[in-house]
Tab-separated table of C-alpha atoms in Angstrom:
chain	number	residue	atom	x	y	z
A	433	LYS	CA	7.650	-0.695	-17.353
A	434	ASN	CA	6.064	1.196	-14.639
A	435	GLN	CA	8.548	1.395	-11.768
A	436	VAL	CA	8.712	3.292	-8.454
A	437	GLU	CA	12.669	3.244	-6.657
A	438	GLN	CA	13.275	4.599	-3.717
A	439	SER	CA	16.405	5.317	-1.474
A	440	PRO	CA	18.083	5.046	0.856
A	441	GLN	CA	16.911	1.367	1.781
A	442	SER	CA	17.382	1.979	5.223
A	443	LEU	CA	18.136	5.205	7.494
A	444	ILE	CA	19.000	5.765	11.180
A	445	ILE	CA	18.842	9.112	12.557
A	446	LEU	CA	18.884	10.269	16.255
A	447	GLU	CA	15.851	11.889	17.554
A	448	GLY	CA	15.439	15.821	16.794
A	449	LYS	CA	17.103	15.763	13.403
A	450	ASN	CA	15.743	16.179	9.858
A	451	CYS	CA	15.639	13.662	7.055
A	452	THR	CA	14.817	13.466	3.488
A	453	LEU	CA	13.784	10.306	1.663
A	454	GLN	CA	13.952	10.037	-1.807
A	455	CYS	CA	11.472	8.534	-4.737
A	456	ASN	CA	12.091	8.349	-8.161
A	457	TYR	CA	9.424	6.883	-10.738
A	458	THR	CA	8.901	6.166	-14.286
A	459	VAL	CA	5.211	5.884	-14.179
A	460	SER	CA	3.174	7.107	-16.993
A	461	PRO	CA	0.993	8.826	-17.361
A	462	PHE	CA	1.405	10.360	-14.178
A	463	SER	CA	-1.926	11.161	-12.241
A	464	ASN	CA	-0.692	11.609	-8.616
A	465	LEU	CA	1.730	10.759	-6.061
A	466	ARG	CA	1.373	9.410	-2.674
A	467	TRP	CA	3.394	9.140	0.487
A	468	TYR	CA	2.212	6.369	2.902
A	469	LYS	CA	3.732	5.551	6.588
A	470	GLN	CA	3.520	2.155	7.411
A	471	ASP	CA	4.216	1.320	11.132
A	472	THR	CA	5.605	-2.327	12.046
A	473	GLY	CA	2.653	-4.721	12.031
A	474	ARG	CA	0.690	-2.191	10.618
A	475	GLY	CA	-1.443	-1.187	7.226
A	476	PRO	CA	-0.162	1.856	5.476
A	477	VAL	CA	-1.601	5.131	6.036
A	478	SER	CA	-1.190	8.144	3.911
A	479	LEU	CA	0.444	11.125	4.573
A	480	THR	CA	0.495	13.143	1.395
A	481	ILE	CA	-1.295	13.271	-1.810
A	482	MET	CA	0.123	15.376	-4.928
A	483	THR	CA	-1.056	15.578	-8.254
A	484	PHE	CA	0.915	16.779	-11.476
A	485	SER	CA	0.561	20.813	-10.785
A	486	GLU	CA	1.754	20.429	-6.955
A	487	ASN	CA	4.938	21.049	-6.170
A	488	THR	CA	4.959	21.071	-2.351
A	489	LYS	CA	2.488	19.302	0.073
A	490	SER	CA	2.930	19.693	4.105
A	491	ASN	CA	1.488	17.418	6.704
A	492	GLY	CA	2.806	18.835	10.018
A	493	ARG	CA	6.263	17.864	10.277
A	494	TYR	CA	6.334	16.026	7.033
A	495	THR	CA	6.821	17.833	3.687
A	496	ALA	CA	6.676	16.314	0.493
A	497	THR	CA	7.723	17.840	-2.892
A	498	LEU	CA	7.509	16.977	-6.485
A	499	ASP	CA	9.396	17.486	-9.667
A	500	ALA	CA	7.127	15.670	-12.344
A	501	ASP	CA	9.797	16.523	-15.231
A	502	THR	CA	12.462	14.923	-13.493
A	503	LYS	CA	10.035	12.467	-12.191
A	504	GLN	CA	11.322	12.691	-8.568
A	505	SER	CA	9.625	13.067	-5.061
A	506	SER	CA	11.066	13.736	-1.961
A	507	LEU	CA	9.782	13.322	1.623
A	508	HIS	CA	11.251	15.606	4.278
A	509	ILE	CA	10.698	14.965	8.044
A	510	THR	CA	11.849	17.776	10.711
A	511	ALA	CA	12.410	17.372	13.675
A	512	SER	CA	12.081	13.717	14.195
A	513	GLN	CA	10.495	11.841	16.967
A	514	LEU	CA	10.658	8.244	17.638
A	515	SER	CA	6.966	7.796	16.403
A	516	ASP	CA	8.770	8.459	13.186
A	517	SER	CA	10.494	5.031	13.149
A	518	ALA	CA	8.625	3.286	10.090
A	519	SER	CA	8.577	2.241	6.730
A	520	TYR	CA	7.729	5.296	4.365
A	521	ILE	CA	6.449	4.266	0.986
A	522	CYS	CA	6.165	6.266	-2.240
A	523	VAL	CA	3.228	5.314	-4.473
A	524	VAL	CA	2.699	6.615	-7.701
A	525	ILE	CA	-0.939	6.265	-9.224
A	526	PHE	CA	-1.081	6.295	-13.081
A	527	ASP	CA	-4.352	6.870	-15.384
A	528	ASN	CA	-5.047	3.319	-16.393
A	529	TYR	CA	-8.475	1.951	-15.070
A	530	GLY	CA	-8.703	-0.149	-12.071
A	531	GLN	CA	-5.290	-1.351	-11.418
A	532	ASN	CA	-3.071	1.709	-11.442
A	533	PHE	CA	-1.040	2.054	-8.060
A	534	VAL	CA	2.912	1.380	-8.468
A	535	PHE	CA	4.282	0.784	-4.844
A	536	GLY	CA	7.920	1.672	-4.069
A	537	PRO	CA	9.746	-0.824	-1.660
A	538	GLY	CA	10.060	1.377	0.902
A	539	THR	CA	12.574	3.056	3.537
A	540	ARG	CA	12.811	2.034	6.678
A	541	LEU	CA	13.357	5.078	9.092
A	542	SER	CA	14.934	4.054	12.798
A	543	VAL	CA	14.780	7.386	14.939
A	544	LEU	CA	17.080	6.874	17.916
A	545	PRO	CA	17.185	8.711	21.282
B	591	ASN	CA	-16.265	3.853	11.997
B	592	ALA	CA	-13.894	1.197	11.933
B	593	GLY	CA	-12.648	1.831	8.161
B	594	VAL	CA	-11.132	-1.711	6.602
B	595	THR	CA	-11.196	-4.871	8.917
B	596	GLN	CA	-9.235	-8.012	7.940
B	597	THR	CA	-9.528	-11.032	9.606
B	598	PRO	CA	-7.839	-13.244	10.856
B	599	LYS	CA	-4.925	-11.099	12.029
B	600	PHE	CA	-2.422	-14.450	11.679
B	601	ARG	CA	-2.722	-17.485	10.095
B	602	VAL	CA	-0.759	-21.112	9.726
B	603	LEU	CA	-1.535	-23.140	6.940
B	604	LYS	CA	-0.425	-26.432	5.794
B	605	THR	CA	0.688	-27.081	1.877
B	606	GLY	CA	-2.682	-27.617	0.027
B	607	GLN	CA	-5.023	-26.666	2.594
B	608	SER	CA	-7.617	-23.892	1.436
B	609	MET	CA	-8.907	-20.481	3.783
B	610	THR	CA	-10.446	-17.505	3.232
B	611	LEU	CA	-9.691	-13.817	4.202
B	612	LEU	CA	-12.183	-11.109	4.744
B	613	CYS	CA	-12.260	-7.572	4.316
B	614	ALA	CA	-14.868	-5.245	5.493
B	615	GLN	CA	-14.991	-1.651	4.775
B	616	ASP	CA	-17.869	0.635	6.553
B	617	MET	CA	-17.148	3.960	4.066
B	618	ASN	CA	-19.106	3.007	1.398
B	619	HIS	CA	-15.933	2.557	-1.056
B	620	GLU	CA	-16.400	1.310	-4.488
B	621	TYR	CA	-13.129	-0.178	-4.941
B	622	MET	CA	-11.548	-2.892	-3.106
B	623	TYR	CA	-7.902	-4.593	-3.441
B	624	TRP	CA	-6.031	-6.957	-1.937
B	625	TYR	CA	-2.292	-6.809	-1.676
B	626	ARG	CA	0.545	-9.005	-0.845
B	627	GLN	CA	3.813	-7.478	0.885
B	628	ASP	CA	6.992	-9.706	1.021
B	629	PRO	CA	10.234	-8.487	2.352
B	630	GLY	CA	12.382	-6.015	0.503
B	631	MET	CA	9.335	-5.668	-2.185
B	632	GLY	CA	6.573	-3.206	-2.546
B	633	LEU	CA	3.151	-4.110	-2.329
B	634	ARG	CA	1.890	-6.071	-5.278
B	635	LEU	CA	-1.446	-6.438	-6.380
B	636	ILE	CA	-3.622	-9.397	-6.323
B	637	HIS	CA	-6.896	-9.030	-7.250
B	638	TYR	CA	-8.746	-5.849	-7.243
B	639	SER	CA	-12.901	-4.982	-7.591
B	640	VAL	CA	-14.189	-1.922	-9.004
B	641	GLY	CA	-17.820	-2.598	-7.546
B	642	GLU	CA	-19.956	-4.860	-6.201
B	643	GLY	CA	-20.224	-8.161	-8.425
B	644	THR	CA	-17.049	-7.233	-10.404
B	645	THR	CA	-13.489	-8.762	-10.044
B	646	ALA	CA	-10.181	-8.526	-12.016
B	647	LYS	CA	-6.889	-9.387	-11.715
B	648	GLY	CA	-3.836	-7.712	-10.365
B	649	GLU	CA	-0.237	-8.249	-10.990
B	650	VAL	CA	0.054	-11.402	-9.107
B	651	PRO	CA	-3.021	-13.244	-9.152
B	652	ASP	CA	-2.088	-17.260	-9.625
B	653	GLY	CA	-3.315	-19.195	-6.862
B	654	TYR	CA	-5.703	-16.728	-5.342
B	655	ASN	CA	-9.522	-16.221	-6.256
B	656	VAL	CA	-11.846	-13.415	-5.030
B	657	SER	CA	-15.501	-12.686	-4.791
B	658	ARG	CA	-17.767	-9.181	-3.796
B	659	LEU	CA	-20.770	-10.328	-3.391
B	660	LYS	CA	-21.460	-7.232	-0.956
B	661	LYS	CA	-20.195	-3.946	-1.785
B	662	GLN	CA	-18.575	-3.749	2.027
B	663	ASN	CA	-16.866	-7.290	1.757
B	664	PHE	CA	-14.258	-8.691	-0.596
B	665	LEU	CA	-12.915	-11.782	0.285
B	666	LEU	CA	-9.569	-13.642	-0.907
B	667	GLY	CA	-9.529	-17.465	-1.350
B	668	LEU	CA	-6.732	-19.790	-1.241
B	669	GLU	CA	-7.722	-23.039	-2.660
B	670	SER	CA	-4.457	-25.069	-2.178
B	671	ALA	CA	-2.151	-23.092	-0.127
B	672	ALA	CA	1.645	-23.310	-1.563
B	673	PRO	CA	4.707	-22.069	0.486
B	674	SER	CA	5.485	-19.337	-2.100
B	675	GLN	CA	2.457	-18.034	-0.523
B	676	THR	CA	3.742	-17.114	2.918
B	677	SER	CA	3.391	-13.457	3.215
B	678	VAL	CA	1.402	-10.631	4.649
B	679	TYR	CA	-1.796	-9.673	2.940
B	680	PHE	CA	-3.355	-6.292	2.861
B	681	CYS	CA	-6.801	-5.443	1.907
B	682	ALA	CA	-7.563	-1.467	1.045
B	683	SER	CA	-10.590	0.015	-0.193
B	684	SER	CA	-10.801	3.465	-1.863
B	685	LEU	CA	-13.509	5.818	-3.580
B	686	THR	CA	-12.265	5.982	-6.717
B	687	GLU	CA	-9.408	4.450	-8.388
B	688	SER	CA	-7.359	7.985	-7.948
B	689	THR	CA	-8.795	8.745	-4.528
B	690	GLU	CA	-7.047	7.786	-1.174
B	691	ALA	CA	-6.855	4.140	-0.416
B	692	PHE	CA	-7.363	3.093	3.317
B	693	PHE	CA	-5.616	0.156	4.344
B	694	GLY	CA	-6.819	-2.596	6.751
B	695	GLN	CA	-4.208	-3.699	9.632
B	696	GLY	CA	-2.893	-6.828	7.678
B	697	THR	CA	-3.062	-10.940	7.417
B	698	ARG	CA	0.285	-12.534	8.267
B	699	LEU	CA	-0.136	-16.030	6.512
B	700	THR	CA	2.530	-18.661	6.858
B	701	VAL	CA	2.129	-21.727	5.074
B	702	VAL	CA	4.239	-24.882	6.197
């Protein structure tokens, strides 16, 4: 069964600190992996998209890594800001016509002053 | 350029009532999706469409119907609402099945 797991479920850090969120998946065949940020009460917004051949992708203070062999991805946030408080969702896309997004449950990040 | 717009943003229904959620996108995307998001769970696909006039079932289609009469609009209908359908509903669209998906702001539906 295609599944995406994320850890930790929730995380609290102080402003200015770094953090890393984890994503493990069992999706096959793999097409690409995405990280989304979802602010409370809003829809998810794309942060990064990585294909099978990409190991790292950055978007400002967000850096995503992908190890397709171990089926693991991480999202590293540098110098966190209060506005980083949100849920971060790992989404894995597999090659299946139409219905091919598998969403993780998300990690809830809280950045405190 | 508004992206993906959902209406309404909030709704309370009584058990057995019907309603339609509207999703509109102005990006000329072929693919449109309806998801539901429940606490502690990932988004689950209800129905999707790969083009005007086409619809298909997703992971959790029971109790819902959809229509895509115009390319820019994707409607989600609840014929007889049940408390189990209390959720936040998100519409999304994408150019193809593997390009970036853009989400609406969500509709919070409560069935009492």
